Amino acid sequence: MVYQIHDPSDEDTREKVLNWEKKFIDKMASLVDTLPCFEVRYSSERNLHDAVDESSGSDVKLVSITYTLMISFACIMLGKFLNPLTGHSLFADAGVFAVALGILAGLGLGMWFRVPFIGIVGVLPFLVLGIGLDGMFILVDELDRQPCDLSKTEKIKAVMRHTGATVTMTTMTDLVAFAFYWRQDKTVDWFRLVNKVSYAEASSNDGKFVFMFGGQGSQWYAMGRQLIECEATFRDAVSAVNNLLKNLGATWNLMDELMATEGESRISENYIAQPATFAIQYATAKLLMSWKIHPSAVIGHSLGEFAAACISGIITVKEAVQLVLAQSTLQDKCAEDGGMAALGMSEEKARALLESLQLSHKLDIAAVNDADSVTVAGESQSIEILGQHLAVYARDIFWRILGTKRAFHTIYMEPIKEPFFTAVKRINLKPQLSKIPMYSTVKGEVLSDQQFNGGY
């Protein structure tokens, strides 16, 4: 339970608030004794201005005496009184008094122009400058270490260069906390920094990794953007795909499309979506592998099988880009009145649903993902009718319309079948033995290099 009370400017109201706070603390303290069966914890906090204002007003003598003793102690310990001309005691004193005089002059000048002050202003310079014994000893000790033949200017430069970070930063946690707040949109940068600071490898036989590459429909306009900006391995992989696309005649720039704003993005266009999705999948796998996260097997769904085959070593990245570009270019010649949807039900139930809605002649089962998940595809208007029905009468069933304008994996792709075979022959695929097993989502078994052909 939290009570938050704003500090009122009216003195009478402020007095009431302070009395309420005192009664609250007394009440909570009494509960600790009267409720032994419960663990009661409480706290009362004030803002920095309130706390400083109270302490500076009541403990001004104590603060003055403390700073006097602190500075005197520093002068005694650091000063070379036997040889004050070459010692640093006068130099340290001059620095402290220069700051003090600067504070007084600033406050006096402000009061002259009737600038209103709050209680925290008086101690703000000490908070900002971090005046304390630790910083003073560090600075003067480092100054004493400098060669005698250096000028005072050069000595001061060397001192600040060697000790500046030590004086201004208390702990690494302070630095990291400040950095996260300062650059919240660049969180990936700091995780990369931590990765470089400390790194270790561990091996285990308890589990294995499988890289799974999804199909089209998962793309969005800003995918991979932070990794492109922050991870050189990821950026280089995307650039490699971009260069291959240019060499193969693409009239658009992959990097520009991935960095475009939402309003300018063309990621929903098939001829961009497929190469872009492949590039992000390929680059992600390369990045993970650069971190020594290697898959024991790979598997891909639909478009994702190109990335899976590439990472497994069956085909090269150039061959994969050629296949993706040929497929997406040919598919763009198909009608754009198609659509696809993912349904959380078995193939049998999905077919029965299409029959009951009289949509079986317009929609077909494009993929059986598992026992309780299928993808249907066909005419876009029929996809919308199916979605409307599920939204009203089957709210407990998962369904999602995919981001595509064409009905892939259906009879709608029949017109480009032969042209695609011709394109594959022109690419002159030379499948290799896989370095990493690739499990086929078409055959349900490990795919061999001989099986990866135009017909597959």
Short mmCIF file of C-alpha atoms in Angstrom, two decimals:
data_model
loop_
_atom_site.label_atom_id
_atom_site.label_comp_id
_atom_site.label_asym_id
_atom_site.label_seq_id
_atom_site.Cartn_x
_atom_site.Cartn_y
_atom_site.Cartn_z
CA MET A 1 0.00 0.00 0.00
CA VAL A 2 1.50 3.35 -1.05
CA TYR A 3 0.40 6.84 -0.04
CA GLN A 4 1.80 9.64 -2.19
CA ILE A 5 1.39 13.20 -0.91
CA HIS A 6 2.47 16.21 -2.94
CA ASP A 7 4.42 18.88 -1.13
CA PRO A 8 2.04 21.85 -0.69
CA SER A 9 3.26 25.40 -0.96
CA ASP A 10 0.89 26.64 1.76
CA GLU A 11 2.55 26.49 5.20
CA ASP A 12 -0.66 25.58 7.06
CA THR A 13 -1.37 22.70 4.70
CA ARG A 14 2.26 21.64 4.87
CA GLU A 15 2.04 21.47 8.66
CA LYS A 16 -0.98 19.18 8.38
CA VAL A 17 0.87 16.91 5.97
CA LEU A 18 3.86 16.65 8.30
CA ASN A 19 1.55 15.84 11.21
CA TRP A 20 -0.16 13.17 9.10
CA GLU A 21 3.23 11.67 8.27
CA LYS A 22 4.20 11.55 11.93
CA LYS A 23 0.91 9.89 12.91
CA PHE A 24 1.32 7.41 10.06
CA ILE A 25 4.79 6.41 11.29
CA ASP A 26 3.57 6.12 14.90
CA LYS A 27 0.59 4.01 13.82
CA MET A 28 2.73 1.64 11.76
CA ALA A 29 5.23 1.34 14.58
CA SER A 30 2.44 0.32 16.95
CA LEU A 31 1.22 -2.34 14.50
CA VAL A 32 4.59 -4.04 14.66
CA ASP A 33 3.98 -4.77 18.35
CA THR A 34 0.20 -5.35 18.25
CA LEU A 35 0.19 -7.74 15.26
CA PRO A 36 2.81 -10.39 16.11
CA CYS A 37 1.27 -12.85 13.62
CA PHE A 38 2.07 -10.52 10.72
CA GLU A 39 5.35 -9.17 9.43
CA VAL A 40 4.79 -5.42 9.19
CA ARG A 41 7.22 -3.25 7.24
CA TYR A 42 6.88 0.43 6.55
CA SER A 43 8.89 3.40 5.33
CA SER A 44 8.44 7.11 4.79
CA GLU A 45 10.46 8.91 2.16
CA ARG A 46 10.73 12.52 1.18
CA ASN A 47 11.99 14.10 -2.00
CA LEU A 48 15.57 15.37 -2.22
CA HIS A 49 14.61 19.03 -1.91
CA ASP A 50 12.61 18.44 1.26
CA ALA A 51 15.33 16.38 2.89
CA VAL A 52 18.14 18.79 2.00
CA ASP A 53 16.09 21.81 3.00
CA GLU A 54 15.42 20.31 6.42
CA SER A 55 19.00 19.17 7.02
CA SER A 56 20.61 22.38 5.74
CA GLY A 57 18.38 24.48 7.97
CA SER A 58 18.83 22.46 11.17
CA ASP A 59 22.39 21.16 10.81
CA VAL A 60 24.19 24.12 9.27
CA LYS A 61 26.67 24.27 12.16
CA LEU A 62 27.38 20.55 11.95
CA VAL A 63 27.90 20.76 8.15
CA SER A 64 30.27 23.74 8.53
CA ILE A 65 32.31 22.02 11.23
CA THR A 66 32.44 18.78 9.23
CA TYR A 67 33.71 20.45 6.05
CA THR A 68 36.26 22.46 8.05
CA LEU A 69 37.64 19.34 9.71
CA MET A 70 37.62 17.44 6.41
CA ILE A 71 39.56 20.13 4.55
CA SER A 72 41.97 20.58 7.47
CA PHE A 73 42.64 16.83 7.59
CA ALA A 74 43.27 16.78 3.84
CA CYS A 75 45.67 19.72 4.09
CA ILE A 76 47.62 18.09 6.92
CA MET A 77 47.87 14.70 5.20
CA LEU A 78 48.61 15.94 1.71
CA GLY A 79 50.53 19.12 2.39
CA LYS A 80 54.33 19.28 2.37
CA PHE A 81 54.70 21.91 5.06
CA LEU A 82 58.48 21.65 5.23
CA ASN A 83 58.63 22.88 1.66
CA PRO A 84 55.38 24.73 0.98
CA LEU A 85 56.65 26.36 -2.23
CA THR A 86 57.05 23.02 -4.00
CA GLY A 87 54.26 21.26 -2.07
CA HIS A 88 50.67 20.96 -3.13
CA SER A 89 48.87 22.10 0.03
CA LEU A 90 48.43 25.65 -1.19
CA PHE A 91 47.33 24.35 -4.58
CA ALA A 92 44.67 22.11 -3.02
CA ASP A 93 43.46 24.86 -0.70
CA ALA A 94 43.25 27.30 -3.58
CA GLY A 95 41.11 24.88 -5.55
CA VAL A 96 38.67 24.32 -2.70
CA PHE A 97 38.39 28.03 -1.88
CA ALA A 98 37.98 28.88 -5.56
CA VAL A 99 34.95 26.61 -5.70
CA ALA A 100 33.56 28.06 -2.46
CA LEU A 101 34.02 31.63 -3.66
CA GLY A 102 32.42 30.73 -6.97
CA ILE A 103 29.36 29.35 -5.17
CA LEU A 104 29.05 32.44 -2.96
CA ALA A 105 29.49 34.77 -5.91
CA GLY A 106 26.86 32.93 -7.92
CA LEU A 107 24.34 32.97 -5.07
CA GLY A 108 25.04 36.61 -4.32
CA LEU A 109 24.68 37.62 -7.94
CA GLY A 110 21.42 35.70 -8.15
CA MET A 111 20.07 37.39 -5.04
CA TRP A 112 21.10 40.79 -6.43
CA PHE A 113 18.79 40.16 -9.40
CA ARG A 114 16.09 38.80 -7.05
CA VAL A 115 16.28 35.26 -8.38
CA PRO A 116 14.19 32.98 -6.10
CA PHE A 117 16.09 30.06 -4.52
CA ILE A 118 14.98 26.80 -3.00
CA GLY A 119 16.80 25.02 -0.19
CA ILE A 120 18.66 22.56 -2.44
CA VAL A 121 20.51 25.32 -4.33
CA GLY A 122 22.91 25.91 -1.46
CA VAL A 123 24.27 22.37 -1.53
CA LEU A 124 23.74 21.61 -5.22
CA PRO A 125 27.36 22.50 -6.19
CA PHE A 126 28.65 19.98 -3.64
CA LEU A 127 26.33 17.29 -5.03
CA VAL A 128 27.29 18.03 -8.64
CA LEU A 129 31.04 18.41 -8.08
CA GLY A 130 31.22 15.46 -5.70
CA ILE A 131 33.53 17.26 -3.27
CA GLY A 132 34.86 14.69 -0.84
CA LEU A 133 38.02 13.27 0.66
CA ASP A 134 38.23 10.35 -1.78
CA GLY A 135 38.28 12.52 -4.89
CA MET A 136 40.64 15.01 -3.27
CA PHE A 137 43.18 12.35 -2.29
CA ILE A 138 43.03 10.71 -5.72
CA LEU A 139 43.62 13.97 -7.58
CA VAL A 140 46.44 15.25 -5.37
CA ASP A 141 48.17 11.87 -5.19
CA GLU A 142 48.14 11.55 -8.97
CA LEU A 143 49.47 15.11 -9.25
CA ASP A 144 52.36 14.18 -6.97
CA ARG A 145 53.27 11.30 -9.28
CA GLN A 146 53.80 13.50 -12.33
CA PRO A 147 57.37 14.23 -13.57
CA CYS A 148 58.87 17.46 -12.28
CA ASP A 149 59.86 18.70 -15.73
CA LEU A 150 56.22 18.97 -16.86
CA SER A 151 54.51 22.32 -16.75
CA LYS A 152 51.56 22.80 -14.41
CA THR A 153 49.20 22.75 -17.40
CA GLU A 154 50.57 19.44 -18.64
CA LYS A 155 50.46 17.99 -15.12
CA ILE A 156 46.79 18.92 -14.72
CA LYS A 157 45.99 17.42 -18.13
CA ALA A 158 47.70 14.16 -17.17
CA VAL A 159 45.92 14.04 -13.80
CA MET A 160 42.48 14.49 -15.34
CA ARG A 161 43.23 11.99 -18.06
CA HIS A 162 44.21 9.30 -15.57
CA THR A 163 41.79 9.98 -12.73
CA GLY A 164 38.79 11.73 -14.30
CA ALA A 165 36.71 8.57 -14.66
CA THR A 166 37.68 7.39 -11.17
CA VAL A 167 36.48 10.59 -9.54
CA THR A 168 33.28 11.07 -11.55
CA MET A 169 32.03 7.47 -11.53
CA THR A 170 31.45 5.74 -8.21
CA THR A 171 30.74 2.21 -9.44
CA MET A 172 30.21 0.32 -12.67
CA THR A 173 26.57 -0.19 -11.70
CA ASP A 174 26.09 3.59 -11.62
CA LEU A 175 27.58 3.85 -15.10
CA VAL A 176 25.41 1.06 -16.52
CA ALA A 177 22.25 2.46 -14.89
CA PHE A 178 22.98 5.90 -16.32
CA ALA A 179 23.74 4.44 -19.74
CA PHE A 180 20.49 2.45 -19.87
CA TYR A 181 18.45 5.51 -18.97
CA TRP A 182 20.36 7.68 -21.42
CA ARG A 183 20.00 5.36 -24.40
CA GLN A 184 16.90 3.24 -23.78
CA ASP A 185 16.45 2.72 -27.54
CA LYS A 186 19.95 1.22 -27.83
CA THR A 187 19.64 -1.54 -25.27
CA VAL A 188 21.20 -4.00 -27.70
CA ASP A 189 24.42 -1.93 -27.61
CA TRP A 190 24.82 -2.49 -23.87
CA PHE A 191 24.16 -6.22 -24.08
CA ARG A 192 26.89 -6.32 -26.72
CA LEU A 193 29.16 -4.36 -24.37
CA VAL A 194 28.56 -6.86 -21.56
CA ASN A 195 29.27 -9.69 -24.00
CA LYS A 196 32.66 -8.16 -24.78
CA VAL A 197 33.53 -7.50 -21.15
CA SER A 198 33.01 -11.06 -19.99
CA TYR A 199 32.84 -14.19 -22.12
CA ALA A 200 32.92 -17.87 -21.34
CA GLU A 201 32.10 -21.11 -23.11
CA ALA A 202 30.32 -24.08 -21.62
CA SER A 203 29.56 -27.48 -23.09
CA SER A 204 26.69 -29.74 -22.13
CA ASN A 205 25.30 -33.03 -23.33
CA ASP A 206 21.91 -32.38 -21.77
CA GLY A 207 20.31 -30.66 -24.77
CA LYS A 208 20.74 -29.60 -28.37
CA PHE A 209 19.71 -26.58 -30.42
CA VAL A 210 17.51 -26.69 -33.51
CA PHE A 211 17.23 -23.63 -35.76
CA MET A 212 13.66 -23.27 -37.08
CA PHE A 213 12.96 -20.92 -40.00
CA GLY A 214 9.42 -19.69 -40.51
CA GLY A 215 7.52 -19.02 -43.71
CA GLN A 216 6.20 -15.84 -45.23
CA GLY A 217 3.64 -13.85 -43.27
CA SER A 218 5.78 -13.07 -40.22
CA GLN A 219 7.55 -10.10 -41.82
CA TRP A 220 7.14 -6.53 -40.60
CA TYR A 221 8.65 -3.22 -41.61
CA ALA A 222 11.30 -2.83 -38.85
CA MET A 223 12.43 -6.44 -38.48
CA GLY A 224 16.13 -6.76 -37.67
CA ARG A 225 16.66 -3.01 -37.50
CA GLN A 226 18.45 -2.82 -34.14
CA LEU A 227 20.64 -5.79 -35.03
CA ILE A 228 21.61 -4.11 -38.32
CA GLU A 229 22.63 -1.01 -36.39
CA CYS A 230 24.45 -2.76 -33.54
CA GLU A 231 25.79 -6.12 -34.74
CA ALA A 232 28.47 -6.15 -37.43
CA THR A 233 28.05 -9.88 -38.14
CA PHE A 234 24.32 -9.47 -38.69
CA ARG A 235 24.78 -6.34 -40.80
CA ASP A 236 27.45 -7.99 -42.96
CA ALA A 237 25.19 -10.99 -43.63
CA VAL A 238 22.29 -8.76 -44.70
CA SER A 239 24.68 -6.71 -46.88
CA ALA A 240 25.92 -9.89 -48.54
CA VAL A 241 22.35 -10.86 -49.48
CA ASN A 242 21.74 -7.29 -50.67
CA ASN A 243 24.80 -7.40 -52.94
CA LEU A 244 23.70 -10.74 -54.40
CA LEU A 245 20.24 -9.30 -55.14
CA LYS A 246 21.82 -6.32 -56.91
CA ASN A 247 24.05 -8.59 -59.00
CA LEU A 248 21.00 -10.68 -59.94
CA GLY A 249 19.18 -7.62 -61.27
CA ALA A 250 17.03 -6.45 -58.35
CA THR A 251 16.02 -2.83 -58.94
CA TRP A 252 15.45 -2.14 -55.23
CA ASN A 253 17.82 -1.98 -52.25
CA LEU A 254 17.25 -4.47 -49.44
CA MET A 255 18.99 -2.35 -46.80
CA ASP A 256 16.90 0.71 -47.71
CA GLU A 257 13.69 -1.34 -47.44
CA LEU A 258 14.62 -2.70 -44.00
CA MET A 259 15.43 0.81 -42.72
CA ALA A 260 12.33 2.48 -44.22
CA THR A 261 9.64 4.05 -42.04
CA GLU A 262 6.32 2.29 -41.60
CA GLY A 263 4.63 4.67 -44.03
CA GLU A 264 7.32 4.20 -46.70
CA SER A 265 7.84 0.45 -46.22
CA ARG A 266 6.96 -1.97 -49.03
CA ILE A 267 7.55 -5.08 -46.92
CA SER A 268 4.05 -6.34 -47.70
CA GLU A 269 4.97 -6.63 -51.38
CA ASN A 270 5.78 -10.23 -52.22
CA TYR A 271 8.92 -9.51 -54.27
CA ILE A 272 10.42 -7.68 -51.28
CA ALA A 273 8.93 -9.69 -48.40
CA GLN A 274 10.45 -13.02 -49.43
CA PRO A 275 14.08 -11.89 -50.00
CA ALA A 276 13.89 -9.70 -46.89
CA THR A 277 12.57 -12.55 -44.74
CA PHE A 278 15.29 -14.86 -46.03
CA ALA A 279 17.97 -12.24 -45.35
CA ILE A 280 16.84 -11.74 -41.74
CA GLN A 281 16.70 -15.50 -41.13
CA TYR A 282 20.12 -16.07 -42.67
CA ALA A 283 21.68 -13.15 -40.77
CA THR A 284 20.13 -14.24 -37.46
CA ALA A 285 21.55 -17.74 -37.85
CA LYS A 286 24.99 -16.34 -38.71
CA LEU A 287 24.90 -14.08 -35.66
CA LEU A 288 23.96 -16.93 -33.32
CA MET A 289 26.69 -19.10 -34.78
CA SER A 290 29.22 -16.28 -34.31
CA TRP A 291 28.25 -16.43 -30.62
CA LYS A 292 29.13 -20.17 -30.74
CA ILE A 293 25.48 -21.21 -30.64
CA HIS A 294 25.48 -23.95 -33.28
CA PRO A 295 22.43 -26.01 -34.29
CA SER A 296 22.41 -29.77 -34.19
CA ALA A 297 19.68 -29.70 -36.85
CA VAL A 298 17.70 -27.20 -38.93
CA ILE A 299 14.13 -27.17 -40.15
CA GLY A 300 12.18 -24.72 -42.27
CA HIS A 301 8.57 -24.10 -43.18
CA SER A 302 7.75 -23.04 -46.74
CA LEU A 303 10.01 -20.06 -47.52
CA GLY A 304 12.05 -20.93 -44.45
CA GLU A 305 13.34 -24.09 -46.11
CA PHE A 306 15.64 -21.97 -48.29
CA ALA A 307 17.37 -20.54 -45.21
CA ALA A 308 17.45 -23.98 -43.57
CA ALA A 309 19.07 -25.54 -46.65
CA CYS A 310 21.60 -22.71 -46.79
CA ILE A 311 22.61 -22.96 -43.12
CA SER A 312 22.78 -26.77 -43.35
CA GLY A 313 25.26 -26.46 -46.22
CA ILE A 314 23.14 -28.20 -48.87
CA ILE A 315 23.12 -25.03 -51.01
CA THR A 316 25.19 -21.85 -50.97
CA VAL A 317 23.82 -18.47 -49.95
CA LYS A 318 24.05 -17.38 -53.60
CA GLU A 319 21.97 -20.35 -54.74
CA ALA A 320 19.44 -19.66 -51.97
CA VAL A 321 19.10 -16.00 -53.01
CA GLN A 322 18.69 -17.05 -56.65
CA LEU A 323 15.90 -19.47 -55.72
CA VAL A 324 14.10 -16.95 -53.49
CA LEU A 325 14.34 -14.22 -56.11
CA ALA A 326 13.11 -16.54 -58.89
CA GLN A 327 10.21 -17.78 -56.77
CA SER A 328 9.07 -14.34 -55.57
CA THR A 329 9.38 -12.83 -59.06
CA LEU A 330 7.28 -15.59 -60.64
CA GLN A 331 4.70 -15.52 -57.85
CA ASP A 332 4.20 -11.82 -58.47
CA LYS A 333 2.70 -12.82 -61.82
CA CYS A 334 -0.08 -14.71 -60.05
CA ALA A 335 -3.35 -12.99 -59.20
CA GLU A 336 -3.37 -10.84 -56.05
CA ASP A 337 -6.87 -11.87 -54.98
CA GLY A 338 -5.59 -14.66 -52.74
CA GLY A 339 -4.94 -14.99 -49.02
CA MET A 340 -3.89 -17.37 -46.28
CA ALA A 341 -4.88 -18.01 -42.68
CA ALA A 342 -3.48 -20.13 -39.84
CA LEU A 343 -6.05 -22.18 -37.89
CA GLY A 344 -5.59 -23.94 -34.55
CA MET A 345 -7.46 -27.15 -35.44
CA SER A 346 -6.85 -30.52 -37.03
CA GLU A 347 -6.95 -31.12 -40.78
CA GLU A 348 -10.17 -33.13 -40.40
CA LYS A 349 -11.95 -30.39 -38.47
CA ALA A 350 -10.68 -27.72 -40.86
CA ARG A 351 -12.05 -29.55 -43.89
CA ALA A 352 -15.38 -30.07 -42.11
CA LEU A 353 -15.53 -26.36 -41.28
CA LEU A 354 -14.88 -25.36 -44.91
CA GLU A 355 -17.61 -27.77 -46.03
CA SER A 356 -20.12 -26.38 -43.52
CA LEU A 357 -19.41 -22.82 -44.67
CA GLN A 358 -19.56 -23.90 -48.33
CA LEU A 359 -16.03 -22.62 -48.87
CA SER A 360 -14.33 -25.89 -49.84
CA HIS A 361 -14.39 -24.94 -53.53
CA LYS A 362 -12.72 -21.57 -52.78
CA LEU A 363 -10.29 -22.54 -49.98
CA ASP A 364 -7.95 -25.48 -49.53
CA ILE A 365 -5.63 -26.90 -46.89
CA ALA A 366 -2.27 -25.43 -47.90
CA ALA A 367 -0.21 -26.99 -45.09
CA VAL A 368 -0.69 -29.36 -42.16
CA ASN A 369 1.65 -27.92 -39.54
CA ASP A 370 0.90 -30.43 -36.78
CA ALA A 371 -2.00 -32.44 -35.37
CA ASP A 372 -3.86 -29.30 -34.28
CA SER A 373 -2.60 -26.63 -36.68
CA VAL A 374 -3.23 -26.08 -40.38
CA THR A 375 -2.90 -23.31 -42.92
CA VAL A 376 -5.74 -22.66 -45.36
CA ALA A 377 -5.36 -20.64 -48.55
CA GLY A 378 -7.44 -19.51 -51.46
CA GLU A 379 -9.63 -16.60 -52.52
CA SER A 380 -9.15 -13.51 -50.34
CA GLN A 381 -12.89 -12.84 -49.94
CA SER A 382 -13.42 -16.40 -48.71
CA ILE A 383 -10.57 -15.98 -46.23
CA GLU A 384 -12.37 -12.93 -44.83
CA ILE A 385 -15.65 -14.86 -44.55
CA LEU A 386 -13.84 -17.63 -42.68
CA GLY A 387 -12.25 -15.09 -40.32
CA GLN A 388 -15.59 -13.40 -39.60
CA HIS A 389 -17.18 -16.75 -38.77
CA LEU A 390 -14.37 -17.74 -36.40
CA ALA A 391 -14.44 -14.34 -34.70
CA VAL A 392 -18.13 -14.74 -33.84
CA TYR A 393 -18.71 -18.47 -33.36
CA ALA A 394 -15.32 -19.92 -32.41
CA ARG A 395 -13.60 -17.48 -30.09
CA ASP A 396 -11.75 -20.29 -28.32
CA ILE A 397 -10.03 -21.35 -31.57
CA PHE A 398 -6.77 -19.69 -32.59
CA TRP A 399 -6.77 -18.15 -36.05
CA ARG A 400 -4.78 -15.46 -37.80
CA ILE A 401 -4.86 -14.08 -41.33
CA LEU A 402 -1.34 -14.05 -42.75
CA GLY A 403 0.24 -11.00 -44.35
CA THR A 404 0.16 -12.14 -47.96
CA LYS A 405 -1.93 -11.31 -51.01
CA ARG A 406 -1.51 -14.71 -52.67
CA ALA A 407 -2.62 -18.27 -51.98
CA PHE A 408 0.68 -20.13 -51.77
CA HIS A 409 0.83 -23.94 -51.71
CA THR A 410 -2.42 -24.26 -53.64
CA ILE A 411 -3.65 -24.73 -57.19
CA TYR A 412 -3.35 -20.95 -57.56
CA MET A 413 0.43 -21.49 -58.02
CA GLU A 414 0.00 -23.98 -60.87
CA PRO A 415 0.60 -21.40 -63.67
CA ILE A 416 4.19 -20.76 -62.54
CA LYS A 417 5.16 -24.40 -61.99
CA GLU A 418 6.93 -24.96 -65.31
CA PRO A 419 8.54 -21.49 -65.41
CA PHE A 420 9.98 -22.20 -61.96
CA PHE A 421 11.44 -25.54 -63.12
CA THR A 422 13.09 -23.65 -65.98
CA ALA A 423 14.52 -21.07 -63.56
CA VAL A 424 15.94 -23.81 -61.33
CA LYS A 425 17.68 -25.40 -64.31
CA ARG A 426 19.12 -22.03 -65.27
CA ILE A 427 20.48 -21.56 -61.72
CA ASN A 428 22.26 -24.90 -62.13
CA LEU A 429 21.90 -26.05 -58.55
CA LYS A 430 24.70 -28.19 -57.18
CA PRO A 431 23.45 -29.50 -53.82
CA GLN A 432 26.14 -30.67 -51.40
CA LEU A 433 26.15 -33.11 -48.51
CA SER A 434 24.70 -31.28 -45.55
CA LYS A 435 27.02 -30.30 -42.71
CA ILE A 436 24.03 -29.98 -40.40
CA PRO A 437 21.02 -32.35 -40.72
CA MET A 438 18.02 -30.66 -42.34
CA TYR A 439 14.63 -32.09 -41.49
CA SER A 440 12.15 -31.73 -44.33
CA THR A 441 8.66 -30.41 -43.58
CA VAL A 442 7.55 -31.92 -46.90
CA LYS A 443 8.80 -35.47 -46.36
CA GLY A 444 9.07 -35.56 -42.57
CA GLU A 445 12.61 -36.93 -42.63
CA VAL A 446 16.22 -35.81 -42.95
CA LEU A 447 16.70 -34.35 -46.42
CA SER A 448 19.56 -35.57 -48.61
CA ASP A 449 21.38 -33.45 -51.18
CA GLN A 450 19.89 -35.54 -54.05
CA GLN A 451 16.36 -34.79 -52.89
CA PHE A 452 16.83 -31.02 -52.96
CA ASN A 453 15.87 -30.27 -56.56
CA GLY A 454 13.30 -28.37 -58.59
CA GLY A 455 10.64 -30.99 -58.02
CA TYR A 456 11.10 -30.82 -54.27
#
